[in-house]
Coordinates of C-alpha atoms and ligand atoms in Angstrom, one line a residue:
X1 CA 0.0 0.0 0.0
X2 CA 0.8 3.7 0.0
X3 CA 1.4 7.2 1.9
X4 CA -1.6 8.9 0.6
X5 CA -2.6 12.3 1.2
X6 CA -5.9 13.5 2.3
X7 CA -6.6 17.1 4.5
X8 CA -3.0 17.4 4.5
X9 CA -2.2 14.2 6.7
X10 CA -0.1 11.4 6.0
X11 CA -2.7 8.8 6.1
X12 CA -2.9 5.4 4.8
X13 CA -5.7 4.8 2.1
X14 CA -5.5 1.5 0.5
X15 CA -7.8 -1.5 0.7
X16 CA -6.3 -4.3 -1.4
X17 CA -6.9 -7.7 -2.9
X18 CA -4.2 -10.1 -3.2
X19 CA -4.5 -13.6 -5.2
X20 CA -1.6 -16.4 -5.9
X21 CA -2.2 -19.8 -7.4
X22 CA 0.1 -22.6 -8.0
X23 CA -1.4 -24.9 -9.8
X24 CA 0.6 -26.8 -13.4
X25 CA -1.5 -27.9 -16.3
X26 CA -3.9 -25.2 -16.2
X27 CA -3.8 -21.5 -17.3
X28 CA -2.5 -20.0 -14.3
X29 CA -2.4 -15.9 -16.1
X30 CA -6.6 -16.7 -16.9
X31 CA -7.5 -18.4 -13.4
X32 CA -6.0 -15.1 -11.8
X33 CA -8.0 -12.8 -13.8
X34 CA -10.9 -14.3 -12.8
X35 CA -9.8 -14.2 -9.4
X36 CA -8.8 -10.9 -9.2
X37 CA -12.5 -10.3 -10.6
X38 CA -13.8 -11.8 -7.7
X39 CA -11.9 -9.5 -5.5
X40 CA -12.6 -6.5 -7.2
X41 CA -14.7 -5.1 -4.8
X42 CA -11.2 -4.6 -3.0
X43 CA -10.0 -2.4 -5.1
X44 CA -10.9 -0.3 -8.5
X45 CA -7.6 1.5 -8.8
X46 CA -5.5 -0.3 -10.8
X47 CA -4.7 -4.5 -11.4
X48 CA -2.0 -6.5 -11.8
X49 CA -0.7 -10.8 -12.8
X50 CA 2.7 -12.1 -12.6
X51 CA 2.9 -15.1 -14.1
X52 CA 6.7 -17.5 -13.1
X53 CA 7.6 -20.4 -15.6
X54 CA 10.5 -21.8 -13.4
X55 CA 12.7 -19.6 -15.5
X56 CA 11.6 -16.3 -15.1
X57 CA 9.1 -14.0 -14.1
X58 CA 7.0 -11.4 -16.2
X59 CA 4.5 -8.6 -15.2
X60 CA 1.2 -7.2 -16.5
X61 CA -0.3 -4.3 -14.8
X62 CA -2.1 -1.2 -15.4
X63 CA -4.5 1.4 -13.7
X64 CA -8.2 0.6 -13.9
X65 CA -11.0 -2.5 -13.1
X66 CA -9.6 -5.7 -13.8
X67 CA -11.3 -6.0 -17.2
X68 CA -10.0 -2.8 -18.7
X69 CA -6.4 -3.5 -18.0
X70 CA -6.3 -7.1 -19.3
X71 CA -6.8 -8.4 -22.6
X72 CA -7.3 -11.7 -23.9
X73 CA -4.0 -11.4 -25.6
X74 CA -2.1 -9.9 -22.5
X75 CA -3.6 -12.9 -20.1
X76 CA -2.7 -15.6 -22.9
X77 CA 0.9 -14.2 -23.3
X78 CA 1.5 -15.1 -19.5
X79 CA 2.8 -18.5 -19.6
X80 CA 3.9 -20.3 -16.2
X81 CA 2.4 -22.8 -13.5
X82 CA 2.8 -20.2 -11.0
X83 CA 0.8 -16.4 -10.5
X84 CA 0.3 -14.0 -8.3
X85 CA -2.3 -11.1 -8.5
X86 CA -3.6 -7.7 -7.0
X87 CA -6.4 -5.0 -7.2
X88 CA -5.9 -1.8 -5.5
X89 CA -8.2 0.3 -3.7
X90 CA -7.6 4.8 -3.2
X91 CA -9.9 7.2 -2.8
X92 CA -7.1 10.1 -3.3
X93 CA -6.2 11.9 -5.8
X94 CA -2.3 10.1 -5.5
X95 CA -3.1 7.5 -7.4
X96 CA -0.1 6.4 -9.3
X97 CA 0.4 3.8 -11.6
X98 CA 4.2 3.5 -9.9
X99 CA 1.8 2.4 -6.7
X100 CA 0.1 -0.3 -8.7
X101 CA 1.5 -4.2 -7.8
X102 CA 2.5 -7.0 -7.8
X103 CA 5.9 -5.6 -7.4
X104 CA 8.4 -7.6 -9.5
X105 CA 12.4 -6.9 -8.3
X106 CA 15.5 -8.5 -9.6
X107 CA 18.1 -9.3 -6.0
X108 CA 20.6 -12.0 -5.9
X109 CA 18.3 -15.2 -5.1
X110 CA 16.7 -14.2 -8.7
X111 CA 13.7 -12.2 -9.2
X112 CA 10.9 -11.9 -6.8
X113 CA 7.2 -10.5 -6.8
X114 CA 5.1 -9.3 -4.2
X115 CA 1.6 -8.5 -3.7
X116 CA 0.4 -7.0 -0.4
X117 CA -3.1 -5.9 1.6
X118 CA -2.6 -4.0 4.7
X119 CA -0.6 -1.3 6.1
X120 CA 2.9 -1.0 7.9
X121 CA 3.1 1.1 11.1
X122 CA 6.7 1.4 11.1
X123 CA 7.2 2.1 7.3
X124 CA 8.6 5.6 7.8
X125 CA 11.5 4.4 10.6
X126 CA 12.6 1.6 8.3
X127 CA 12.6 3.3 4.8
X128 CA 15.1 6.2 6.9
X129 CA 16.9 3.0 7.8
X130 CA 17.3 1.1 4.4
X131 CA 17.7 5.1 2.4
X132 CA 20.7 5.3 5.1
X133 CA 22.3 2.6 4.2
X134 CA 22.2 2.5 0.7
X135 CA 18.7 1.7 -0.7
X136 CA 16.8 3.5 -3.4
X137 CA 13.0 3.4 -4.1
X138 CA 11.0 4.4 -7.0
X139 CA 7.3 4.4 -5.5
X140 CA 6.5 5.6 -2.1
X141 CA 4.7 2.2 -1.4
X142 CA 5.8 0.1 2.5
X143 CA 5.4 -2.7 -0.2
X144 CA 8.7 -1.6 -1.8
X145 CA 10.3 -1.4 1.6
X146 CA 9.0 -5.4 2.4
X147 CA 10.8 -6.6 -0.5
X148 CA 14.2 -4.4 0.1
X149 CA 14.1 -5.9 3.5
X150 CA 14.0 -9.4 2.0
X151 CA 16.7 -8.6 -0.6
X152 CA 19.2 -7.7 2.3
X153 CA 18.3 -11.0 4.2
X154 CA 19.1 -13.3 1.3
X155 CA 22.0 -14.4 2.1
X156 CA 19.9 -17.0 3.7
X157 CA 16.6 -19.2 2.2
X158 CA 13.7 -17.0 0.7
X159 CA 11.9 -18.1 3.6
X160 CA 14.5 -17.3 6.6
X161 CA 14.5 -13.4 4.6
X162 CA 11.2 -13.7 4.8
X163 CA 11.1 -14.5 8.5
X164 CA 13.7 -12.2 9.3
X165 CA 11.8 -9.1 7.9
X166 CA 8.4 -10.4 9.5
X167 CA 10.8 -9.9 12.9
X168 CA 11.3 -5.9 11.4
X169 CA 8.2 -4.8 10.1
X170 CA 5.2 -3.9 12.1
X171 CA 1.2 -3.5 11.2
X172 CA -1.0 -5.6 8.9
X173 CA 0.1 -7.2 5.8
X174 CA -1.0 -10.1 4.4
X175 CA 1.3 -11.0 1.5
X176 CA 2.0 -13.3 -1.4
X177 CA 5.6 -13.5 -3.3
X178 CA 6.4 -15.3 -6.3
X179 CA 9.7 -16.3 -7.5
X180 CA 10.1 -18.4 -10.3
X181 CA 9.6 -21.2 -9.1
X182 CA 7.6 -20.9 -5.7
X183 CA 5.0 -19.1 -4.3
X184 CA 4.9 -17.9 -0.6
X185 CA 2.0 -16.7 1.4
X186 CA 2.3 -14.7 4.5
X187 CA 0.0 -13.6 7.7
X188 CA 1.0 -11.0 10.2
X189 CA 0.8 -12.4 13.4
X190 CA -2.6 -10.3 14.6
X191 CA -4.0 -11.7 11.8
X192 CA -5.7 -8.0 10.8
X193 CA -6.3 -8.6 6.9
X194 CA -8.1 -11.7 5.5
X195 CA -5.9 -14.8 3.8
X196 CA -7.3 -17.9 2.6
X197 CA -6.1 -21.4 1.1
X198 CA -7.4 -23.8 -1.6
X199 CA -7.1 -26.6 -3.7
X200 CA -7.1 -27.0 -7.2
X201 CA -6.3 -30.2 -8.9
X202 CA -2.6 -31.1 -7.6
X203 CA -2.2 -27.3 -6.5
X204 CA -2.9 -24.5 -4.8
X205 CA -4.8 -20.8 -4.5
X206 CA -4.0 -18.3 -2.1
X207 CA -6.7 -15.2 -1.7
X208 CA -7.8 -12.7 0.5
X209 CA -11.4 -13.8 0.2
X210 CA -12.8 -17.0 -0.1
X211 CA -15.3 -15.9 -2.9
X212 CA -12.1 -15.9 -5.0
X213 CA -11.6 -19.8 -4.7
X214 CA -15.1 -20.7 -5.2
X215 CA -14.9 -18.5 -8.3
X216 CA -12.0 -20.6 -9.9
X217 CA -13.1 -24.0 -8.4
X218 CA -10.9 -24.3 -6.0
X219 CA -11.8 -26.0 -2.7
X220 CA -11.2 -24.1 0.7
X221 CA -8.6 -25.8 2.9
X222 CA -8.3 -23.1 5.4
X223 CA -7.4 -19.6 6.5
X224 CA -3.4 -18.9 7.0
X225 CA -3.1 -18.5 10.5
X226 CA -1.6 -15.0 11.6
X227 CA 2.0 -14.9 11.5
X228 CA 1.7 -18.1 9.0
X229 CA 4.3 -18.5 6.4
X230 CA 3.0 -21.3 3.6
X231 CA 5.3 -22.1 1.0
X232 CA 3.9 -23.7 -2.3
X233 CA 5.7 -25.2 -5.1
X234 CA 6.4 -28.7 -6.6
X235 CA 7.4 -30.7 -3.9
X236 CA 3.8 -29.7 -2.3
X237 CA 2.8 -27.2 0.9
X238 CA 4.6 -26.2 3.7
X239 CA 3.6 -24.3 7.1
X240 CA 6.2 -22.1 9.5
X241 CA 5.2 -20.1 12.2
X242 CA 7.0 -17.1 12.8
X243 CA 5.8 -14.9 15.0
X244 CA 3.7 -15.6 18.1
X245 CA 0.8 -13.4 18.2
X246 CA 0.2 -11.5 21.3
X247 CA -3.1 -11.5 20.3
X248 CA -5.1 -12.1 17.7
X249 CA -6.7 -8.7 16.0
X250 CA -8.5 -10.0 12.6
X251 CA -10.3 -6.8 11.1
X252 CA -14.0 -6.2 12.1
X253 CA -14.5 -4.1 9.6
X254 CA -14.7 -6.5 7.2
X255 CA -17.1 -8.1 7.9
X256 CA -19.5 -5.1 8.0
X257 CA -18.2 -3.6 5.2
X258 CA -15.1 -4.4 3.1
X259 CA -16.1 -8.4 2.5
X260 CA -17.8 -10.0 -0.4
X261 CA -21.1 -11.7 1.6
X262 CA -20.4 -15.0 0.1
X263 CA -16.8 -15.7 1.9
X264 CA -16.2 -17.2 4.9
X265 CA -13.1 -15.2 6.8
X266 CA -11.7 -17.0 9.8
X267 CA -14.8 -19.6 10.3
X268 CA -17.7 -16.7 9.7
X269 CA -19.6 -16.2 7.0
X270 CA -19.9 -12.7 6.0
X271 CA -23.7 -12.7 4.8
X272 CA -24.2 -14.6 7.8
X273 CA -22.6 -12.2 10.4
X274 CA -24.4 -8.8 8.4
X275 CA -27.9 -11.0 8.7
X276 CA -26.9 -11.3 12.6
X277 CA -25.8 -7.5 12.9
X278 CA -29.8 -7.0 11.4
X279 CA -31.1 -8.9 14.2
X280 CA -28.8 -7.7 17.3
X281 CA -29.6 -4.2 15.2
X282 CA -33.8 -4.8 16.0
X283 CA -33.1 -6.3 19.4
X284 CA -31.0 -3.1 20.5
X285 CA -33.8 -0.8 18.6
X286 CA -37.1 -1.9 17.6
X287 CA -38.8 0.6 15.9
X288 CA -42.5 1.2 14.8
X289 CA -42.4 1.1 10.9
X290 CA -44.0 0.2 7.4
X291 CA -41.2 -0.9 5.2
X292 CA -37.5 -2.1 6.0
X293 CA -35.2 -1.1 3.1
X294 CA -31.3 -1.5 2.9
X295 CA -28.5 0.6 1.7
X296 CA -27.2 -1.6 -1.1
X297 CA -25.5 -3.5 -1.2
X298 CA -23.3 -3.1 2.3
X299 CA -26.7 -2.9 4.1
X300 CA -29.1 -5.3 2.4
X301 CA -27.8 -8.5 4.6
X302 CA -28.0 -6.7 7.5
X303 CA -31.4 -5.3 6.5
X304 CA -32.8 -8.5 5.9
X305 CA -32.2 -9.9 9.7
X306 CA -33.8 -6.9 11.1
X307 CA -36.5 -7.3 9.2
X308 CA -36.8 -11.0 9.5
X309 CA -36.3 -10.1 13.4
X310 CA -39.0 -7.1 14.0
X311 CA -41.3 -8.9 11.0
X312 CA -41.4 -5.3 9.4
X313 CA -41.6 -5.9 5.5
X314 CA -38.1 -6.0 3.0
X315 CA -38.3 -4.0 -0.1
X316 CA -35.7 -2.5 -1.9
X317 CA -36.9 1.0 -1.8
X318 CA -33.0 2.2 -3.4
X319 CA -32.2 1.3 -6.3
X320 CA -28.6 0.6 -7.1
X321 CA -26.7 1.1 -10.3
X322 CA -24.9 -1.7 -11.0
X323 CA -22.3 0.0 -13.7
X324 CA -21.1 2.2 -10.9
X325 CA -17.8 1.1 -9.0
X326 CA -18.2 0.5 -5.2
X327 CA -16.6 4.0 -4.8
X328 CA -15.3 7.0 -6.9
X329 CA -13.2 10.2 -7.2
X330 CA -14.8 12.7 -5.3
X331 CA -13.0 16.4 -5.4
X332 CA -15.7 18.4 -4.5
X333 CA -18.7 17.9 -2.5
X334 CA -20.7 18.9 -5.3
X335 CA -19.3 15.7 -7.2
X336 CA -20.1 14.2 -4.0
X337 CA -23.6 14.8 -4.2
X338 CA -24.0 13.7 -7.3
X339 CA -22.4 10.2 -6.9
X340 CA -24.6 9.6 -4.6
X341 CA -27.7 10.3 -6.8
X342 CA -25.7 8.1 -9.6
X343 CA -25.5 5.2 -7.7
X344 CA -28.6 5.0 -5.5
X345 CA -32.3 6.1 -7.1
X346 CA -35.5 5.8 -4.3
X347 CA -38.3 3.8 -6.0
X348 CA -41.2 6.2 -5.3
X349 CA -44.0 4.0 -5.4
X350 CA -42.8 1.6 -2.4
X351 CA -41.4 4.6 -0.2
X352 CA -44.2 6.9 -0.4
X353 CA -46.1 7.7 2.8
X354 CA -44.5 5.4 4.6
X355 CA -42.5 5.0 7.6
X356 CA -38.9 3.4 6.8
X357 CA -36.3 2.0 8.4
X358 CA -33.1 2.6 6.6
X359 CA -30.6 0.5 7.8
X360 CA -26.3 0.2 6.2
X361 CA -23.3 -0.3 7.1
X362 CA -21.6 2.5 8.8
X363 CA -21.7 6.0 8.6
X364 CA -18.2 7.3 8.1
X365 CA -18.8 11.6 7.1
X366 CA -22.3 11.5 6.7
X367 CA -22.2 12.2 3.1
X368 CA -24.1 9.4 2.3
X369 CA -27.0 9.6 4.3
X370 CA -27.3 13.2 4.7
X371 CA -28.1 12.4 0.5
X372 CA -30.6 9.0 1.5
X373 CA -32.4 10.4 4.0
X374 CA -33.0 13.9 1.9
X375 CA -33.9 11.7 -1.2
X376 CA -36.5 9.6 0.6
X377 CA -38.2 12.9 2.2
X378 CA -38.4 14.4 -1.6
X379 CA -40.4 10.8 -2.0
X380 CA -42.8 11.4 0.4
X381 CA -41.5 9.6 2.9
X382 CA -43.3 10.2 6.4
X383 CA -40.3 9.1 8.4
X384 CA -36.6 7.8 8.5
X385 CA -35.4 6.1 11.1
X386 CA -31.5 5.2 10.1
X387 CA -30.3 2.3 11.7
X388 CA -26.4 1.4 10.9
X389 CA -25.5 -2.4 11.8
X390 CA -22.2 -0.7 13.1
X391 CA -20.8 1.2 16.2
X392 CA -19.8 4.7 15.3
X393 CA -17.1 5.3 13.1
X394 CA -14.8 7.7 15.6
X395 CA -11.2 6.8 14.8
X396 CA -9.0 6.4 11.8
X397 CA -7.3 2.9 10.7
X398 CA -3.6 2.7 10.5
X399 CA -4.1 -1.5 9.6
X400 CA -5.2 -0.8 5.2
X401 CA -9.1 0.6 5.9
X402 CA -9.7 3.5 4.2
X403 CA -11.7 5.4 6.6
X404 CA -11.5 9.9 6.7
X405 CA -8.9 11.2 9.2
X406 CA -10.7 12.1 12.7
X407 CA -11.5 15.3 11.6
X408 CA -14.2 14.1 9.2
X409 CA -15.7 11.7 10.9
X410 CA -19.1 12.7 11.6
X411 CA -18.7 10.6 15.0
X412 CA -15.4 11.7 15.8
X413 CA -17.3 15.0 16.0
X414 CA -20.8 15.1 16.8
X415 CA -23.2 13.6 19.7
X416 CA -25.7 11.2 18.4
X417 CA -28.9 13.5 18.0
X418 CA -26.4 16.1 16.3
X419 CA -25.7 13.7 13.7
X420 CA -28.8 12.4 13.6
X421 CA -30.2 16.3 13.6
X422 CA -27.5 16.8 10.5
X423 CA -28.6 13.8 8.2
X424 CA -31.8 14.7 8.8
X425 CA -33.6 11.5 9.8
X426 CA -36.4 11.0 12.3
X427 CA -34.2 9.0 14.5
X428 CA -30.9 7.3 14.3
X429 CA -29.5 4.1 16.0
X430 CA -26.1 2.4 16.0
X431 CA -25.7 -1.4 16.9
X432 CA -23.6 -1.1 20.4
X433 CA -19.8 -2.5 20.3
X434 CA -21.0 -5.2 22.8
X435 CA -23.9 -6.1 20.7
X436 CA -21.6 -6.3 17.2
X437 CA -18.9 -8.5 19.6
X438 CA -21.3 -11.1 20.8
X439 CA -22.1 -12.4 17.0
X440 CA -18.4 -13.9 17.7
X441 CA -19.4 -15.4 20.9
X442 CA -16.4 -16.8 22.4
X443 CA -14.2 -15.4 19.7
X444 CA -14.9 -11.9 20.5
X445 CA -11.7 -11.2 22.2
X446 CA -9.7 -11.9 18.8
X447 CA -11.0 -8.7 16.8
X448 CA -9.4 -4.8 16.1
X449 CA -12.1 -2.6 16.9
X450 CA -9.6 0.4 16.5
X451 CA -12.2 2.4 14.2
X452 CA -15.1 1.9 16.5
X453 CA -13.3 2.0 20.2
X454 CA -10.0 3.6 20.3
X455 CA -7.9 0.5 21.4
X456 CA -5.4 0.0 18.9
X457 CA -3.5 -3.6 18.9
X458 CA -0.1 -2.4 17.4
X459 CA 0.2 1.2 18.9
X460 CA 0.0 4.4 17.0
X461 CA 1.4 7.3 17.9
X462 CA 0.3 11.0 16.1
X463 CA 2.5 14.0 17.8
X464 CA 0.4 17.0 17.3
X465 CA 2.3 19.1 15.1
X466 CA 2.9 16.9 12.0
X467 CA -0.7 14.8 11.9
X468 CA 1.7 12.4 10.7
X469 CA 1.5 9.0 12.0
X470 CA 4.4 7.0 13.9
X471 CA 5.0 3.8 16.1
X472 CA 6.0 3.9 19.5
Ligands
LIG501 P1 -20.1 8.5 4.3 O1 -20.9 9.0 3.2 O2 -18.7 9.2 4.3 O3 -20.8 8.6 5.6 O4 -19.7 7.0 4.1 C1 -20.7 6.0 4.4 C2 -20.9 5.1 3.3 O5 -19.7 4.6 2.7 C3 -21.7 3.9 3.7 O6 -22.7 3.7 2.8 C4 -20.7 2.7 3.6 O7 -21.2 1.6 3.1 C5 -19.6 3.2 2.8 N1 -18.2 3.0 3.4 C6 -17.9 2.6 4.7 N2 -16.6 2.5 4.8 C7 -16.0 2.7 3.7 C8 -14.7 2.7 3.2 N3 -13.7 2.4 4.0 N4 -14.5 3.0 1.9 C9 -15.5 3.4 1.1 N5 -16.8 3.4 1.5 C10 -17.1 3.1 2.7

């Protein structure tokens, strides 16, 4: 990922997709298009396959969906039994195509590739470190510090360097390299971004999200556990733990927003959890209404539970455009505005006169439902009540969620009937942390909540003056 800028903070701003397959026989280049198209929803920014033959390793990557930068032609001119692919996610105006991975470098073992999700805390100390003593960078990406770090280490296996710079860096990555003959797949050892494992004939697939194996036919073995190491090549699958994990801290946020539905991430299903969230969501606050309607397509899970749970009627009272990417450029809040009105349309005839609960995701600046809740009202709507099937948003992510620096979220900043007074609904209702915790049950103790309670797992440290972010 990268140093993006945004209010004039550092801040990190990525949400990535990563996707490596080993798998002989088959086409290897075609099988990772289709599952970097199942992980799209990751990221819009740019795409990119390497593709190893056991001799060497070439690159194809580009800026835009997966299907603009690929061509028949480019994906059949990838040869190999080995691939790794990723889709990258920014909502700034930084977007670069130097940013775009896999990353392919040449160092002394041969050439390597990497493909990472996540964020590094402790980017800035190291890149002073390796720029000290000789190293040179041509993207501002913590990516491009991982594999400098494993380049120094070489003098040992791939998989010692590997371990060695898992010792050095700090924050959430979960990674795949490719060399030309193996393919590696990495956890931190929180565990904060999603990494799964599959099998495919005699081989492998690696992805971030389950819905990526099912989508090439591959059969989930298992999550990699955090700090996990899985090596992958002919002479079959090997495990190393690295790192002991003080504790495990898997990202909740995916599960109520970032995740397809349809994967499983550490032994939950993420429709399953959202339809939960609905029902915790009614339990916490039942309200008297006509018509349930979600926010699609983050809310509609969740929108279905608390309807099933209350009994109020489901109907899809927004209508979505499909053709329009999960999110987009947005300079100005006047193009603000209008995305919204691009992507969601009410459907006057079920909304009017009636009383609705609105229920999505999260709010995160109150763009979005400010727009809604105004939209519904020109309907004739009698009333909105917004329900959001997650705590308040009040603190940034330093672990690869985009979410606004503090200063723009809406909870960060406001007291609940001032938010709700400002997007302009009847009443407004967050699921409580304890209520979003106990769909995990036992497992609750295993999650970063750093976006909706403060309590950061690997510790972040902003001194006042710069707004830049550091590790203690
Ligand atoms: P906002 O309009 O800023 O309040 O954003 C809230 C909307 O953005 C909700 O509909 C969410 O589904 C969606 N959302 C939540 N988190 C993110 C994120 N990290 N990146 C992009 N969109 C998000």
């Amino acid at each position: 990922m990268t140093l993006g800028h945004q209010s004039g903070t550092d801040k990190p701003k990525d949400e990535c997709g990563v996707f490596g397959i080993y798998a002989p026989g088959t086409n290897v280049a075609r099988l990772t298009y289709y599952g970097l198209y199942a992980l799209q929803h990751r990221g819009q920014e740019s795409a990119g396959i390497a593709v190893a033959d056991g001799d060497r390793i070439q690159l194809s990557k580009a800026m835009g969906l997966v299907p603009e930068v690929f061509s028949a032609d480019t994906i059949d001119n990838l040869s190999g039994d080995l691939a790794i692919g990723h889709v990258r996610y920014s909502t700034t105006g930084s977007s670069s195509p130097l940013n775009a991975q896999p990353l392919v470098f040449r160092y002394t073992g041969g050439q390597l590739g990497l493909a990472h999700n996540g964020n590094l805390t402790n980017v800035t100390e190291l890149r002073s470190q390796l720029l000290s003593t000789g190293s040179i960078f041509q993207s501002s990406t913590d990516s491009e510090v991982v594999v400098n770090l494993i380049a120094r280490y070489s003098q040992s296996t791939l998989e010692e360097a590997v371990m060695k710079t898992m010792i050095d860096i700090k924050g959430a990555y979960s990674l795949v390299l490719l060399t030309e003959d193996k393919l590696i797949a990495v956890r931190d050892p929180y565990g904060f971004r999603p990494l799964c494992i599959g099998s495919l004939g005699n081989g492998y697939v690696v992805a971030s999200e389950s819905c990526a194996l099912d989508t090439v036919g591959a059969k989930f073995l298992r999550d990699v556990e955090p700090g996990e190491i899985v090596t992958i090549d002919s002479t079959g699958l090997k495990s190393a733990h690295v790192l002991p994990a003080k504790c495990r801290a898997h990202c909740i946020f995916e599960y109520i927003y970032v995740a397809r539905p349809d994967s499983t991430i550490d032994n939950y299903n993420v429709n399953r959890v959202r339809r939960k969230l609905g029902h915790q969501l009614a339990a916490e606050f039942p309200v008297d209404a006509d018509l349930v309607i979600p926010v699609p397509d983050s809310g509609t899970a969740s929108a279905r539970g608390y309807a099933e749970a209350t009994g109020i009627p489901f109907e899809e009272g927004l209508m979505k455009n499909r053709y329009i990417g999960r999110t987009f450029i947005q300079p100005s809040q006047d193009m603000r505005d209008l995305a919204v009105r691009l992507k969601l349309n009410p459907v006057r005839e079920v909304l009017e006169g009636k009383r609705v609960v609105m229920v999505d995701d999260s709010i995160v600046r109150g763009t979005t439902s400010g727009k809604l809740v105004a939209m519904l009202h020109d309907c004739g709507v009698k009333e909105v009540h917004m329900c959001l099937s997650s705590p308040p948003v009040i603190r940034s992510c330093y672990y690869g969620i985009d979410t606004s620096d503090e200063k723009e979220l809406i909870a960060a900043n406001m007291q609940l009937d001032e938010i709700r007074q400002s997007i302009g609904a009847d009443s407004l209702h967050y699921l409580s942390l304890e209520g979003l915790l106990d769909i995990f049950d036992d497992y609750r103790d295993n999650f970063c909540t750093a976006c909706f309670s403060g309590i950061y797992p690997v510790e972040v440290v902003k001194p006042k003056d710069t707004g830049k972010y550091s590790l203690e």
